[in-house]
Amino acid sequence: MKQVAGANVNNITKIRQSDVFLGESTKVVGTVNVPANLQEGDALKIGTLLHSSDGGDTWNTRPALFDGTAQQDEVVYFEGHTYKSTAVDANTNLPSTGTDWDDLGEWNANGVLYNDITSTTRTTVVVTGSLKEKYLTDYDANLKATLFNNKLFVK
């Protein structure tokens, strides 16, 4: 289903770059990796938060949210950090407890997808500028300071 914005069913439009990005922004082109678990027909949406550790050549989405259980070596996102489960069996401890988890550090969101994509491809990523919070995918309040430090300003 397409993500839409509008006041009512008589005024529905597809989310556009101008809905997400405010004013001037700096963009780069890099390879955005679409997660393997993306369902057929779905897309990474404009406004999806991304991370690059190689200067913007490749970009990845946030790991899956911790849903209450993780398998050994599974990497999850929880309250601004990424954690790797070290439990031999299913890990049901909260990652923040440190019990059976390795804290891999803060998830460093440093880019925002500029176009919808359905497969891994080279595309445009915004690396500095102002963003509308309500249109960001994978955003939570734990990421606001990280985005600010990366010159991505959430309004």
PDB file of C-alpha atoms in Angstrom:
ATOM      1  CA  MET A   1       0.000   0.000   0.000  1.00  0.00           C
ATOM      2  CA  LYS A   2       1.339   3.429  -0.857  1.00  0.00           C
ATOM      3  CA  GLN A   3       2.077   5.836   1.959  1.00  0.00           C
ATOM      4  CA  VAL A   4      -0.038   8.943   1.543  1.00  0.00           C
ATOM      5  CA  ALA A   5      -0.567  12.337   3.122  1.00  0.00           C
ATOM      6  CA  GLY A   6      -3.727  14.404   3.104  1.00  0.00           C
ATOM      7  CA  ALA A   7      -6.411  15.954   5.257  1.00  0.00           C
ATOM      8  CA  ASN A   8      -9.161  13.589   4.100  1.00  0.00           C
ATOM      9  CA  VAL A   9     -10.004  11.056   1.406  1.00  0.00           C
ATOM     10  CA  ASN A  10     -10.758  13.864  -1.032  1.00  0.00           C
ATOM     11  CA  ASN A  11      -7.218  15.218  -0.703  1.00  0.00           C
ATOM     12  CA  ILE A  12      -4.754  12.301  -0.779  1.00  0.00           C
ATOM     13  CA  THR A  13      -1.318  12.554  -2.330  1.00  0.00           C
ATOM     14  CA  LYS A  14       1.758  10.346  -2.421  1.00  0.00           C
ATOM     15  CA  ILE A  15       4.563  11.363  -0.045  1.00  0.00           C
ATOM     16  CA  ARG A  16       7.011  13.595  -1.933  1.00  0.00           C
ATOM     17  CA  GLN A  17      10.527  14.817  -1.186  1.00  0.00           C
ATOM     18  CA  SER A  18       9.082  18.238  -0.306  1.00  0.00           C
ATOM     19  CA  ASP A  19       6.944  16.576   2.402  1.00  0.00           C
ATOM     20  CA  VAL A  20      10.017  15.089   4.104  1.00  0.00           C
ATOM     21  CA  PHE A  21      12.855  17.533   3.402  1.00  0.00           C
ATOM     22  CA  LEU A  22      12.676  21.221   4.358  1.00  0.00           C
ATOM     23  CA  GLY A  23      14.754  23.763   2.435  1.00  0.00           C
ATOM     24  CA  GLU A  24      18.283  23.112   1.244  1.00  0.00           C
ATOM     25  CA  SER A  25      19.952  19.742   1.744  1.00  0.00           C
ATOM     26  CA  THR A  26      23.185  18.038   0.770  1.00  0.00           C
ATOM     27  CA  LYS A  27      22.850  14.780  -1.142  1.00  0.00           C
ATOM     28  CA  VAL A  28      25.169  11.960  -2.194  1.00  0.00           C
ATOM     29  CA  VAL A  29      24.646   8.956  -4.439  1.00  0.00           C
ATOM     30  CA  GLY A  30      25.453   5.542  -3.014  1.00  0.00           C
ATOM     31  CA  THR A  31      24.267   1.948  -3.028  1.00  0.00           C
ATOM     32  CA  VAL A  32      21.325   1.471  -0.662  1.00  0.00           C
ATOM     33  CA  ASN A  33      20.990  -2.145   0.461  1.00  0.00           C
ATOM     34  CA  VAL A  34      17.379  -3.288   0.713  1.00  0.00           C
ATOM     35  CA  PRO A  35      16.898  -5.773   3.588  1.00  0.00           C
ATOM     36  CA  ALA A  36      16.298  -9.391   2.595  1.00  0.00           C
ATOM     37  CA  ASN A  37      13.072  -9.446   4.630  1.00  0.00           C
ATOM     38  CA  LEU A  38      11.413  -6.711   2.537  1.00  0.00           C
ATOM     39  CA  GLN A  39       8.183  -8.221   1.224  1.00  0.00           C
ATOM     40  CA  GLU A  40       7.446  -8.513  -2.500  1.00  0.00           C
ATOM     41  CA  GLY A  41       5.773  -5.315  -3.685  1.00  0.00           C
ATOM     42  CA  ASP A  42       6.956  -3.279  -0.692  1.00  0.00           C
ATOM     43  CA  ALA A  43       9.517  -0.504  -0.906  1.00  0.00           C
ATOM     44  CA  LEU A  44      11.930   1.401   1.250  1.00  0.00           C
ATOM     45  CA  LYS A  45      10.159   4.745   1.530  1.00  0.00           C
ATOM     46  CA  ILE A  46      11.351   8.297   1.095  1.00  0.00           C
ATOM     47  CA  GLY A  47      12.462   9.335   4.577  1.00  0.00           C
ATOM     48  CA  THR A  48      13.903   5.962   5.659  1.00  0.00           C
ATOM     49  CA  LEU A  49      16.840   6.512   7.995  1.00  0.00           C
ATOM     50  CA  LEU A  50      20.107   4.968   6.823  1.00  0.00           C
ATOM     51  CA  HIS A  51      23.671   4.395   8.024  1.00  0.00           C
ATOM     52  CA  SER A  52      26.924   4.405   6.057  1.00  0.00           C
ATOM     53  CA  SER A  53      30.282   3.475   7.565  1.00  0.00           C
ATOM     54  CA  ASP A  54      32.283   3.884   4.336  1.00  0.00           C
ATOM     55  CA  GLY A  55      31.844   7.568   3.534  1.00  0.00           C
ATOM     56  CA  GLY A  56      28.527   7.219   1.702  1.00  0.00           C
ATOM     57  CA  ASP A  57      29.366   4.516  -0.836  1.00  0.00           C
ATOM     58  CA  THR A  58      26.990   1.953   0.728  1.00  0.00           C
ATOM     59  CA  TRP A  59      23.986   2.479   2.995  1.00  0.00           C
ATOM     60  CA  ASN A  60      22.045   0.132   5.293  1.00  0.00           C
ATOM     61  CA  THR A  61      18.756   0.360   7.162  1.00  0.00           C
ATOM     62  CA  ARG A  62      18.393   0.038  10.912  1.00  0.00           C
ATOM     63  CA  PRO A  63      18.458  -3.517  12.324  1.00  0.00           C
ATOM     64  CA  ALA A  64      15.105  -5.000  13.284  1.00  0.00           C
ATOM     65  CA  LEU A  65      13.535  -3.779  16.507  1.00  0.00           C
ATOM     66  CA  PHE A  66      13.904  -6.129  19.485  1.00  0.00           C
ATOM     67  CA  ASP A  67      10.512  -7.856  19.593  1.00  0.00           C
ATOM     68  CA  GLY A  68      10.969  -9.754  22.869  1.00  0.00           C
ATOM     69  CA  THR A  69      13.064 -12.667  21.568  1.00  0.00           C
ATOM     70  CA  ALA A  70      16.343 -12.927  19.704  1.00  0.00           C
ATOM     71  CA  GLN A  71      18.372 -15.913  18.532  1.00  0.00           C
ATOM     72  CA  GLN A  72      22.100 -16.344  19.130  1.00  0.00           C
ATOM     73  CA  ASP A  73      24.178 -13.824  17.098  1.00  0.00           C
ATOM     74  CA  GLU A  74      21.047 -11.919  16.022  1.00  0.00           C
ATOM     75  CA  VAL A  75      21.581  -8.138  15.866  1.00  0.00           C
ATOM     76  CA  VAL A  76      18.670  -5.956  16.991  1.00  0.00           C
ATOM     77  CA  TYR A  77      17.898  -2.281  17.622  1.00  0.00           C
ATOM     78  CA  PHE A  78      16.736  -1.143  21.061  1.00  0.00           C
ATOM     79  CA  GLU A  79      16.501   2.414  22.428  1.00  0.00           C
ATOM     80  CA  GLY A  80      19.074   3.963  20.090  1.00  0.00           C
ATOM     81  CA  HIS A  81      21.653   1.151  20.270  1.00  0.00           C
ATOM     82  CA  THR A  82      22.353  -2.045  18.380  1.00  0.00           C
ATOM     83  CA  TYR A  83      22.884  -5.232  20.337  1.00  0.00           C
ATOM     84  CA  LYS A  84      24.044  -8.742  19.438  1.00  0.00           C
ATOM     85  CA  SER A  85      22.485 -11.660  21.308  1.00  0.00           C
ATOM     86  CA  THR A  86      25.028 -13.969  22.931  1.00  0.00           C
ATOM     87  CA  ALA A  87      22.481 -16.393  24.437  1.00  0.00           C
ATOM     88  CA  VAL A  88      22.744 -20.010  23.311  1.00  0.00           C
ATOM     89  CA  ASP A  89      18.955 -20.354  23.264  1.00  0.00           C
ATOM     90  CA  ALA A  90      16.281 -17.747  22.557  1.00  0.00           C
ATOM     91  CA  ASN A  91      17.201 -14.543  24.393  1.00  0.00           C
ATOM     92  CA  THR A  92      14.254 -12.848  26.096  1.00  0.00           C
ATOM     93  CA  ASN A  93      16.275 -10.464  28.301  1.00  0.00           C
ATOM     94  CA  LEU A  94      15.946  -6.785  27.435  1.00  0.00           C
ATOM     95  CA  PRO A  95      19.094  -5.729  25.550  1.00  0.00           C
ATOM     96  CA  SER A  96      19.676  -2.815  27.925  1.00  0.00           C
ATOM     97  CA  THR A  97      20.224  -5.270  30.829  1.00  0.00           C
ATOM     98  CA  GLY A  98      23.464  -6.511  29.272  1.00  0.00           C
ATOM     99  CA  THR A  99      22.540 -10.086  30.222  1.00  0.00           C
ATOM    100  CA  ASP A 100      23.386 -12.268  27.203  1.00  0.00           C
ATOM    101  CA  TRP A 101      23.904  -9.199  24.975  1.00  0.00           C
ATOM    102  CA  ASP A 102      26.875  -7.372  23.473  1.00  0.00           C
ATOM    103  CA  ASP A 103      26.209  -3.633  23.097  1.00  0.00           C
ATOM    104  CA  LEU A 104      27.509  -2.734  19.622  1.00  0.00           C
ATOM    105  CA  GLY A 105      26.999   0.976  20.327  1.00  0.00           C
ATOM    106  CA  GLU A 106      24.659   3.673  19.126  1.00  0.00           C
ATOM    107  CA  TRP A 107      23.043   3.166  15.744  1.00  0.00           C
ATOM    108  CA  ASN A 108      24.559   6.062  13.827  1.00  0.00           C
ATOM    109  CA  ALA A 109      21.827   7.230  11.455  1.00  0.00           C
ATOM    110  CA  ASN A 110      23.708   9.531   9.080  1.00  0.00           C
ATOM    111  CA  GLY A 111      21.555   9.592   5.953  1.00  0.00           C
ATOM    112  CA  VAL A 112      17.941   9.663   4.748  1.00  0.00           C
ATOM    113  CA  LEU A 113      16.587   7.963   1.642  1.00  0.00           C
ATOM    114  CA  TYR A 114      15.505  10.494  -1.008  1.00  0.00           C
ATOM    115  CA  ASN A 115      13.440   8.167  -3.264  1.00  0.00           C
ATOM    116  CA  ASP A 116      11.317   5.040  -2.829  1.00  0.00           C
ATOM    117  CA  ILE A 117      13.222   1.898  -3.884  1.00  0.00           C
ATOM    118  CA  THR A 118      12.215  -1.773  -4.137  1.00  0.00           C
ATOM    119  CA  SER A 119      15.623  -3.385  -4.633  1.00  0.00           C
ATOM    120  CA  THR A 120      19.263  -2.699  -3.808  1.00  0.00           C
ATOM    121  CA  THR A 121      20.375   0.104  -6.109  1.00  0.00           C
ATOM    122  CA  ARG A 122      22.483   3.252  -6.398  1.00  0.00           C
ATOM    123  CA  THR A 123      20.297   6.174  -5.433  1.00  0.00           C
ATOM    124  CA  THR A 124      20.264   9.557  -3.724  1.00  0.00           C
ATOM    125  CA  VAL A 125      20.691   9.897   0.055  1.00  0.00           C
ATOM    126  CA  VAL A 126      20.352  13.166   1.979  1.00  0.00           C
ATOM    127  CA  VAL A 127      23.268  13.693   4.387  1.00  0.00           C
ATOM    128  CA  THR A 128      22.562  17.192   5.746  1.00  0.00           C
ATOM    129  CA  GLY A 129      19.412  19.267   6.049  1.00  0.00           C
ATOM    130  CA  SER A 130      16.100  19.664   7.885  1.00  0.00           C
ATOM    131  CA  LEU A 131      13.529  16.867   8.065  1.00  0.00           C
ATOM    132  CA  LYS A 132       9.887  16.532   9.096  1.00  0.00           C
ATOM    133  CA  GLU A 133       9.718  13.985  11.907  1.00  0.00           C
ATOM    134  CA  LYS A 134       6.296  12.591  11.007  1.00  0.00           C
ATOM    135  CA  TYR A 135       7.538  11.370   7.606  1.00  0.00           C
ATOM    136  CA  LEU A 136      10.700   9.603   8.819  1.00  0.00           C
ATOM    137  CA  THR A 137      10.793   5.802   8.764  1.00  0.00           C
ATOM    138  CA  ASP A 138      12.588   4.004  11.635  1.00  0.00           C
ATOM    139  CA  TYR A 139      12.807   7.237  13.654  1.00  0.00           C
ATOM    140  CA  ASP A 140      12.455   7.354  17.426  1.00  0.00           C
ATOM    141  CA  ALA A 141      13.366  10.009  19.975  1.00  0.00           C
ATOM    142  CA  ASN A 142      16.601   8.134  20.851  1.00  0.00           C
ATOM    143  CA  LEU A 143      17.954   9.101  17.410  1.00  0.00           C
ATOM    144  CA  LYS A 144      17.336  12.864  17.569  1.00  0.00           C
ATOM    145  CA  ALA A 145      20.774  13.706  19.068  1.00  0.00           C
ATOM    146  CA  THR A 146      22.558  11.361  16.646  1.00  0.00           C
ATOM    147  CA  LEU A 147      20.842  12.954  13.667  1.00  0.00           C
ATOM    148  CA  PHE A 148      21.619  16.436  15.014  1.00  0.00           C
ATOM    149  CA  ASN A 149      25.313  15.522  15.423  1.00  0.00           C
ATOM    150  CA  ASN A 150      25.223  14.383  11.782  1.00  0.00           C
ATOM    151  CA  LYS A 151      23.707  17.720  10.640  1.00  0.00           C
ATOM    152  CA  LEU A 152      20.262  16.221  10.044  1.00  0.00           C
ATOM    153  CA  PHE A 153      17.785  18.435  11.888  1.00  0.00           C
ATOM    154  CA  VAL A 154      14.418  16.957  12.885  1.00  0.00           C
ATOM    155  CA  LYS A 155      11.458  19.320  13.169  1.00  0.00           C
TER     156      LYS A 155
END
